[in-house]
C-alpha atoms as a PDB file:
ATOM      1  CA  MET A   1     130.270  26.916 222.856  1.00  0.00           C
ATOM      2  CA  ARG A   2     128.703  23.585 222.754  1.00  0.00           C
ATOM      3  CA  ARG A   3     131.318  20.880 222.384  1.00  0.00           C
ATOM      4  CA  ARG A   4     130.489  17.952 219.995  1.00  0.00           C
ATOM      5  CA  GLY A   5     132.621  14.961 219.386  1.00  0.00           C
ATOM      6  CA  GLY A   6     133.981  13.921 215.996  1.00  0.00           C
ATOM      7  CA  GLY A   7     134.670  17.433 214.714  1.00  0.00           C
ATOM      8  CA  GLY A   8     131.029  18.522 214.481  1.00  0.00           C
ATOM      9  CA  PHE A   9     130.286  22.300 213.992  1.00  0.00           C
ATOM     10  CA  SER A  10     128.616  24.427 216.693  1.00  0.00           C
ATOM     11  CA  LYS A  11     127.855  28.137 216.283  1.00  0.00           C
ATOM     12  CA  GLY A  12     129.041  30.835 218.582  1.00  0.00           C
ATOM     13  CA  GLY A  13     126.670  33.236 220.198  1.00  0.00           C
ATOM     14  CA  PRO A  14     126.904  37.002 221.183  1.00  0.00           C
ATOM     15  CA  GLU A  15     129.818  36.128 223.528  1.00  0.00           C
ATOM     16  CA  ALA A  16     132.165  36.291 220.547  1.00  0.00           C
ATOM     17  CA  GLY A  17     132.469  40.095 220.656  1.00  0.00           C
ATOM     18  CA  GLY A  18     130.024  40.913 217.832  1.00  0.00           C
ATOM     19  CA  ALA A  19     131.510  38.374 215.549  1.00  0.00           C
ATOM     20  CA  GLU A  20     129.960  35.312 214.177  1.00  0.00           C
ATOM     21  CA  VAL A  21     132.041  32.233 214.789  1.00  0.00           C
ATOM     22  CA  ARG A  22     131.511  28.442 214.114  1.00  0.00           C
ATOM     23  CA  TYR A  23     133.548  25.904 215.873  1.00  0.00           C
ATOM     24  CA  THR A  24     134.909  22.436 215.148  1.00  0.00           C
ATOM     25  CA  SER A  25     137.665  20.429 216.809  1.00  0.00           C
ATOM     26  CA  LYS A  26     140.152  17.759 216.269  1.00  0.00           C
ATOM     27  CA  GLY A  27     141.945  16.136 219.243  1.00  0.00           C
ATOM     28  CA  GLU A  28     142.904  19.002 221.617  1.00  0.00           C
ATOM     29  CA  VAL A  29     142.659  21.749 219.128  1.00  0.00           C
ATOM     30  CA  VAL A  30     139.513  23.899 218.731  1.00  0.00           C
ATOM     31  CA  TYR A  31     139.086  25.573 215.312  1.00  0.00           C
ATOM     32  CA  ALA A  32     137.269  29.032 215.429  1.00  0.00           C
ATOM     33  CA  ILE A  33     135.888  29.837 211.914  1.00  0.00           C
ATOM     34  CA  VAL A  34     135.111  33.496 211.782  1.00  0.00           C
ATOM     35  CA  THR A  35     132.326  34.177 209.345  1.00  0.00           C
ATOM     36  CA  ARG A  36     131.716  37.814 210.562  1.00  0.00           C
ATOM     37  CA  MET A  37     134.602  39.815 211.821  1.00  0.00           C
ATOM     38  CA  PRO A  38     134.288  41.599 215.167  1.00  0.00           C
ATOM     39  CA  PRO A  39     134.266  45.384 214.657  1.00  0.00           C
ATOM     40  CA  ASP A  40     137.233  45.928 217.011  1.00  0.00           C
ATOM     41  CA  ARG A  41     139.198  42.990 215.611  1.00  0.00           C
ATOM     42  CA  ARG A  42     139.095  41.464 219.167  1.00  0.00           C
ATOM     43  CA  LEU A  43     137.617  37.958 219.191  1.00  0.00           C
ATOM     44  CA  SER A  44     136.312  36.713 222.527  1.00  0.00           C
ATOM     45  CA  LEU A  45     136.153  32.944 222.469  1.00  0.00           C
ATOM     46  CA  PRO A  46     134.532  30.748 225.161  1.00  0.00           C
ATOM     47  CA  VAL A  47     137.458  28.295 225.504  1.00  0.00           C
ATOM     48  CA  PRO A  48     138.340  28.279 229.243  1.00  0.00           C
ATOM     49  CA  THR A  49     141.446  26.075 229.153  1.00  0.00           C
ATOM     50  CA  ALA A  50     143.033  27.563 225.874  1.00  0.00           C
ATOM     51  CA  THR A  51     146.163  29.703 226.163  1.00  0.00           C
ATOM     52  CA  THR A  52     147.351  30.007 222.441  1.00  0.00           C
ATOM     53  CA  ALA A  53     145.883  30.941 219.170  1.00  0.00           C
ATOM     54  CA  ARG A  54     147.304  30.956 215.561  1.00  0.00           C
ATOM     55  CA  LEU A  55     145.941  31.887 212.172  1.00  0.00           C
ATOM     56  CA  VAL A  56     145.763  28.595 210.219  1.00  0.00           C
ATOM     57  CA  GLU A  57     146.394  30.201 206.868  1.00  0.00           C
ATOM     58  CA  THR A  58     149.671  31.670 207.689  1.00  0.00           C
ATOM     59  CA  GLY A  59     150.726  29.956 210.964  1.00  0.00           C
ATOM     60  CA  GLU A  60     150.994  33.330 212.553  1.00  0.00           C
ATOM     61  CA  GLU A  61     150.741  33.280 216.361  1.00  0.00           C
ATOM     62  CA  LEU A  62     148.127  35.792 217.551  1.00  0.00           C
ATOM     63  CA  PRO A  63     148.285  37.881 220.624  1.00  0.00           C
ATOM     64  CA  VAL A  64     145.860  36.537 223.345  1.00  0.00           C
ATOM     65  CA  GLU A  65     144.816  37.433 226.790  1.00  0.00           C
ATOM     66  CA  ARG A  66     142.489  35.785 229.351  1.00  0.00           C
ATOM     67  CA  SER A  67     139.212  37.366 230.409  1.00  0.00           C
ATOM     68  CA  GLU A  68     137.379  35.392 232.981  1.00  0.00           C
ATOM     69  CA  GLU A  69     136.478  32.057 231.140  1.00  0.00           C
ATOM     70  CA  LYS A  70     137.251  33.460 227.669  1.00  0.00           C
ATOM     71  CA  LEU A  71     140.318  33.775 225.485  1.00  0.00           C
ATOM     72  CA  VAL A  72     140.420  37.121 223.878  1.00  0.00           C
ATOM     73  CA  VAL A  73     142.295  36.938 220.487  1.00  0.00           C
ATOM     74  CA  ALA A  74     143.634  40.031 218.601  1.00  0.00           C
ATOM     75  CA  LEU A  75     143.023  39.575 214.774  1.00  0.00           C
ATOM     76  CA  PRO A  76     145.759  41.262 212.541  1.00  0.00           C
ATOM     77  CA  ALA A  77     144.734  44.617 211.217  1.00  0.00           C
ATOM     78  CA  ALA A  78     146.007  43.499 207.712  1.00  0.00           C
ATOM     79  CA  LEU A  79     143.270  40.757 207.655  1.00  0.00           C
ATOM     80  CA  PRO A  80     140.689  41.908 205.099  1.00  0.00           C
ATOM     81  CA  ALA A  81     137.214  42.392 206.686  1.00  0.00           C
ATOM     82  CA  THR A  82     135.784  40.129 204.023  1.00  0.00           C
ATOM     83  CA  SER A  83     138.043  37.219 204.805  1.00  0.00           C
ATOM     84  CA  ILE A  84     136.936  34.118 206.753  1.00  0.00           C
ATOM     85  CA  PRO A  85     139.843  33.237 208.945  1.00  0.00           C
ATOM     86  CA  VAL A  86     140.234  30.044 210.837  1.00  0.00           C
ATOM     87  CA  ILE A  87     141.914  30.297 214.256  1.00  0.00           C
ATOM     88  CA  ALA A  88     143.510  27.234 215.838  1.00  0.00           C
ATOM     89  CA  VAL A  89     143.121  27.447 219.643  1.00  0.00           C
ATOM     90  CA  ARG A  90     144.956  25.260 222.161  1.00  0.00           C
END
């Protein structure tokens, strides 16, 4: 992920686990906007210092694990495949 100041967008690459993700940030929070859901509902995000993730729409804390320099986020099974969830990562 390329970090831009002022809340600019950048697009995620193939490292996102088959998903298409765009990013923006405000302060210490990175927002991952998932425009294409990963087939296995596991989102691999290149945020090396993050430790938590929550679904912005509901405030639900999402299960996470670290994998090298990435944060792997488990998306809820009940989330429709056509939705465009926003994940707040810290």
